[in-house]
Coordinates of C-alpha atoms and ligand atoms in Angstrom, one line a residue:
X1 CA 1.5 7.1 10.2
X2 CA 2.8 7.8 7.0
X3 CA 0.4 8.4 4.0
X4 CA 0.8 5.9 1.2
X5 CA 2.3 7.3 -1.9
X6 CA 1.5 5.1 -5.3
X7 CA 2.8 6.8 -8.4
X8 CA 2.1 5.5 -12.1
X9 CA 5.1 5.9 -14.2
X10 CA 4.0 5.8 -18.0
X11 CA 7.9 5.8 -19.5
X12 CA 7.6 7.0 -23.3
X13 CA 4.5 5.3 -23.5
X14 CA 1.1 6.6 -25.3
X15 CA 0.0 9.5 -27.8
X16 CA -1.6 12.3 -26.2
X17 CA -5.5 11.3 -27.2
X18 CA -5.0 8.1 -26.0
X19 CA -3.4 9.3 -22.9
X20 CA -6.4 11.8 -22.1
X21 CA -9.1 9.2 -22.9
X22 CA -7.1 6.5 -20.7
X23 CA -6.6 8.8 -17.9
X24 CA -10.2 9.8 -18.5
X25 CA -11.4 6.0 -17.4
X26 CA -8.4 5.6 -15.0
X27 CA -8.5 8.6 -12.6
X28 CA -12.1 7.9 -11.3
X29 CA -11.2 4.5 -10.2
X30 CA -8.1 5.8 -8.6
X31 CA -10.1 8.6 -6.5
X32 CA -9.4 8.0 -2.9
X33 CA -8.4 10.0 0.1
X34 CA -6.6 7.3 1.7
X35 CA -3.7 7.1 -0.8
X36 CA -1.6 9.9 -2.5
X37 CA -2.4 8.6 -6.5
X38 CA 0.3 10.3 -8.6
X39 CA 0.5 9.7 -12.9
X40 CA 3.7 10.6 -14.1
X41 CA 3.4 11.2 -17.7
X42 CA 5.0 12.7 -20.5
X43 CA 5.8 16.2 -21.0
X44 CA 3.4 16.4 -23.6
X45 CA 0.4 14.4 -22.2
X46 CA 0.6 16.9 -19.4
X47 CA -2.3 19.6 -20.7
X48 CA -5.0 16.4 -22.0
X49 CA -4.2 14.4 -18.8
X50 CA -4.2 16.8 -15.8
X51 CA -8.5 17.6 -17.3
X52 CA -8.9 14.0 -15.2
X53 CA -6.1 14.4 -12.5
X54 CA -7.1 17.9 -11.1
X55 CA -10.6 16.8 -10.3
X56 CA -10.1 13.2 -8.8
X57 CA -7.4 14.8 -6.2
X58 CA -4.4 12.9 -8.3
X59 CA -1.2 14.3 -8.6
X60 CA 0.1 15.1 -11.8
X61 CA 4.3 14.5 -12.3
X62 CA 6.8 14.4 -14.7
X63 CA 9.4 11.6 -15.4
X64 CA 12.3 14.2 -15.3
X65 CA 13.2 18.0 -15.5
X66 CA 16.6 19.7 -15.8
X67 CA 18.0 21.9 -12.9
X68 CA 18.6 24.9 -14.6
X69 CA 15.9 27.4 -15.1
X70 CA 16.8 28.6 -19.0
X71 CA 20.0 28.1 -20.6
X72 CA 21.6 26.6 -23.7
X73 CA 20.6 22.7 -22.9
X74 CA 19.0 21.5 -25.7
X75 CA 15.8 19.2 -25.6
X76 CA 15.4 19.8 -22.1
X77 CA 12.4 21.3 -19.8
X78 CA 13.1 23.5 -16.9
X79 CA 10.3 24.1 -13.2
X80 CA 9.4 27.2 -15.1
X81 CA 8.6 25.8 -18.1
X82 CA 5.9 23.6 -16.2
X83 CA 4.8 26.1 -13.9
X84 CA 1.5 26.1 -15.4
X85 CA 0.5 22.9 -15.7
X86 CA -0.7 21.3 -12.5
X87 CA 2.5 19.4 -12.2
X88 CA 3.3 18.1 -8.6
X89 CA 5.4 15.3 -8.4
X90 CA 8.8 14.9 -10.4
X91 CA 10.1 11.4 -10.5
X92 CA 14.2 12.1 -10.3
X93 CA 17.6 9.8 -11.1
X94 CA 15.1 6.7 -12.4
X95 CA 17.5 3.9 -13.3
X96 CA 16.8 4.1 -17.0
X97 CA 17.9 7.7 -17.1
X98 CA 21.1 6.9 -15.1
X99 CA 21.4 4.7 -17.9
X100 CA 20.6 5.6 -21.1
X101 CA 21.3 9.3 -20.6
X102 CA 24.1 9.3 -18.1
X103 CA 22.7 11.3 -15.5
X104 CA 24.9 11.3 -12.6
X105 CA 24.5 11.8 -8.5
X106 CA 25.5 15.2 -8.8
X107 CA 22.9 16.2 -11.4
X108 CA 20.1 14.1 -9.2
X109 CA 21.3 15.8 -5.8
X110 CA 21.4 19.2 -8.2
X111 CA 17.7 18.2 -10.1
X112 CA 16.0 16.9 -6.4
X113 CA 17.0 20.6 -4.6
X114 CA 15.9 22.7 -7.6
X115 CA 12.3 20.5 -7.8
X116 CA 12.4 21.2 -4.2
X117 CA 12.7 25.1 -4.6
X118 CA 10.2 25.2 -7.8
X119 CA 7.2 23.8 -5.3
X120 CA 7.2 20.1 -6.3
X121 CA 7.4 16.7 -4.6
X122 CA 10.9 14.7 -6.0
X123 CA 10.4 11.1 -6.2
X124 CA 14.1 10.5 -5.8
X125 CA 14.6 6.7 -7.3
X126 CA 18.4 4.8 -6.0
X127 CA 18.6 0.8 -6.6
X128 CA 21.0 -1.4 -7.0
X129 CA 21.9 -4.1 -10.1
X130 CA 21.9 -7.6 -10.4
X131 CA 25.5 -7.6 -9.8
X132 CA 25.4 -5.2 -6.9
X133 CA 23.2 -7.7 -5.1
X134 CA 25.2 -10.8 -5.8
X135 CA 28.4 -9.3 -4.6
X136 CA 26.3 -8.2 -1.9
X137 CA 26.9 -4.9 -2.0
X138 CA 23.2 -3.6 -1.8
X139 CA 22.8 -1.9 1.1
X140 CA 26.2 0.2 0.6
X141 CA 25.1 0.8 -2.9
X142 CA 21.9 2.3 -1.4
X143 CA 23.6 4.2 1.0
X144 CA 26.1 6.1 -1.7
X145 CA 23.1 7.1 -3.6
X146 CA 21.0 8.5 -1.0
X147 CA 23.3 10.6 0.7
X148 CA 25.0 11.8 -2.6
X149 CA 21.1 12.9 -3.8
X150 CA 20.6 14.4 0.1
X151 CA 23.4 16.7 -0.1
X152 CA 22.8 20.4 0.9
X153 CA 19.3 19.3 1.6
X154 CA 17.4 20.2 4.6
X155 CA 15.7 18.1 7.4
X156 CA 12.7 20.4 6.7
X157 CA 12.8 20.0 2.8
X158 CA 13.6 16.4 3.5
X159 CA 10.4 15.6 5.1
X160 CA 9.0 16.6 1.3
X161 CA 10.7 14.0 -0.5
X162 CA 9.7 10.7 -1.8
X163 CA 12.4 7.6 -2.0
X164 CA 11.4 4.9 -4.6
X165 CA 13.9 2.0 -3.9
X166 CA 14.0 0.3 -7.3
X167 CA 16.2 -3.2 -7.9
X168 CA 16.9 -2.5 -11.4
X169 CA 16.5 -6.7 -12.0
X170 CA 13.3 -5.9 -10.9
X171 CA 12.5 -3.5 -13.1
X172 CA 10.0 -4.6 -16.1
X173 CA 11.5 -8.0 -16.1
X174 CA 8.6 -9.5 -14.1
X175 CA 10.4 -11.0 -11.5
X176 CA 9.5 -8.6 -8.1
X177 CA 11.9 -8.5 -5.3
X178 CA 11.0 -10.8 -2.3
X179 CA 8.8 -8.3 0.7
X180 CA 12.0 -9.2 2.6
X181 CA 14.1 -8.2 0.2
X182 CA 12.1 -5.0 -0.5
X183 CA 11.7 -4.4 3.2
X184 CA 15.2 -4.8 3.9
X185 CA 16.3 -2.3 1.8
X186 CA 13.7 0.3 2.7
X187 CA 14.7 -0.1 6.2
X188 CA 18.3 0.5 5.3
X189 CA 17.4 3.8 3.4
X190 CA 15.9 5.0 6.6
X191 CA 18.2 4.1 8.2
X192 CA 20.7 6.2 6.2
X193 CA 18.2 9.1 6.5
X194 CA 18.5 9.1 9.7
X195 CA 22.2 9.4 9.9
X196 CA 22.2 11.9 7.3
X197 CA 19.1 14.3 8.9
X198 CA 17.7 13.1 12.1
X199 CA 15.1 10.2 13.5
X200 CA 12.1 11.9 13.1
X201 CA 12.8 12.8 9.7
X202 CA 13.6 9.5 8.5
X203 CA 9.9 8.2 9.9
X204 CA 8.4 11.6 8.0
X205 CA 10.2 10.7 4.3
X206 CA 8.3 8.2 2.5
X207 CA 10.0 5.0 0.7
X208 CA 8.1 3.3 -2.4
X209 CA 8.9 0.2 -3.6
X210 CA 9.3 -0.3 -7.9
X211 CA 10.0 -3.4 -9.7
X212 CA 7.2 -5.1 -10.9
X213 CA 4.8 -4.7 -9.0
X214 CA 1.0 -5.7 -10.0
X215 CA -2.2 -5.8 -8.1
X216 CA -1.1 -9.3 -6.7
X217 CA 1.5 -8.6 -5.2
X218 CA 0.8 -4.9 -4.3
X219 CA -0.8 -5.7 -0.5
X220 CA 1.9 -7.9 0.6
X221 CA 4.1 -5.2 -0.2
X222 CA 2.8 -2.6 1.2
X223 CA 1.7 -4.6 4.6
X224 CA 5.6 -3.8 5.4
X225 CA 6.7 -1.3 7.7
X226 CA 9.4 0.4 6.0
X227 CA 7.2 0.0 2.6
X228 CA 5.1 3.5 2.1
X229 CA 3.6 2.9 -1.7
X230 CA 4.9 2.0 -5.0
X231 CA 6.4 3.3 -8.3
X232 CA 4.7 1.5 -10.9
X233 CA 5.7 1.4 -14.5
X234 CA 4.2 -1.6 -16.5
X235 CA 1.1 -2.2 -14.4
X236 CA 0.1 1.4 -14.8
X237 CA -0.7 1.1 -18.0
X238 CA -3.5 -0.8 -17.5
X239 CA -6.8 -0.2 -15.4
X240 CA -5.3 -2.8 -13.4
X241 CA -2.8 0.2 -11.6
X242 CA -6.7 0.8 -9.8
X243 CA -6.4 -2.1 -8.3
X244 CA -3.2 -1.2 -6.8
X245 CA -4.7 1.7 -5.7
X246 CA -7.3 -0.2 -4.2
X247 CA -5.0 -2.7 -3.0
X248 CA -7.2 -3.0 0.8
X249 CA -9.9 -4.3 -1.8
Ligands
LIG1 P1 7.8 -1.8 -13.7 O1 8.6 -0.4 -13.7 O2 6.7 -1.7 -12.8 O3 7.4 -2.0 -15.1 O4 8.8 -2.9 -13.3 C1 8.8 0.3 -12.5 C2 9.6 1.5 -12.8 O5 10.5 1.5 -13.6 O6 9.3 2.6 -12.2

């Protein structure tokens, strides 16, 4: 059985008071041992909100870091640059850094192996657009972008590694993919992890859904099989991401 993952994904959201006293309210609701809670945060809400994180078992992440460990790369945070901040998770290759900043497959696969080595948990995100699905090219879209972030990884290191599939027209726009749609393409990611590792690793690596997803829709979601947790941006804003948490009621 694997563990569900739910992650909160703040994007460039919040000042740094208002992130400490929000987590401050949020984290106690989100205290469970049944769910691996994760709030990914900005760099610099870090310090005020791992004081609620740390003590209510929640993982603490970061939206992205740079593969390199020092080096001339201006505006950018390396793994040893965060070492001492309680920082767990890294949520890798989101869609909105594939497209506003460019980043590629190679700097993803290179980002995911170095997050690896430096002691975190990558949240590795792939997902197709609107156009990808209506040509119906999805599931081979998918498949390019997992195995390009999987290369030179190990099964062993695999098993560590967090999937989110996110349909970019789901993303923010309100409109969540269908639990078939959403299950369908989970499936086909394990699927691919198993051609690229092995069987058991596939069933070890969990897959979160992202895209809109909200308290109402969270359980249907997550009643799927291939469906191990969520990435939540909007929703986790609000106290409502408890209820998501909560999502058996
Ligand atoms: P959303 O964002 O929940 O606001 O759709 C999800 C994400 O981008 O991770």
């Amino acid at each position: 059985m694997r563990k569900k993952i739910i992650a909160a994904n703040w994007k460039m959201n919040k000042v740094p008071m208002e992130a400490k006293d929000f987590a401050a309210e949020l984290a106690p609701l989100c205290a469970t041992p049944d769910v691996d809670v994760v709030f990914c945060v900005p760099h610099v809400m870090l310090c005020p909100v791992r004081k609620s994180t740390t003590p209510n078992g929640i993982g603490l992440g970061v939206q992205n870091m740079h593969f390199d460990e020092f080096g001339a790369y201006t505006g950018e945070i390396s793994t040893p640059m965060l070492e001492h901040f309680g920082v767990t998770h890294a949520i890798i290759g989101h869609s909105e850094r594939r497209q506003y900043f460019n980043e590629t497959d190679e700097a993803i696969n290179k980002k995911t192996k170095k997050a690896i080595a430096a002691g975190l948990i990558p949240i590795v995100c792939v997902g197709e657009s609107l156009a990808q699905r209506e040509a119906n090219i999805t599931i081979e879209h998918l498949r390019i972008q997992t195995k390009l972030a999987m290369v030179g990884i190990s099964a062993t290191d695999a098993e560590k590694i967090v999937i989110a599939y996110e349909p970019i027209w789901a993303i923010g726009t309100g409109v969540v993919a269908t639990t078939q749609q959403a299950e369908e393409a989970c499936a086909s990611i394990r699927t691919v992890l198993a051609e690229i590792f092995d069987e058991p690793t596939a069933q070890k690596i969990r897959i979160q859904y992202g895209g809109s997803v909200t308290p109402d829709n969270a359980a249907d979601l997550f009643a799927q099989p291939n469906i191990d947790g969520a990435l939540v941006g909007g929703a986790s804003l609000k106290l409502d991401f408890a209820k998501i948490v909560n999502y058996k009621g």
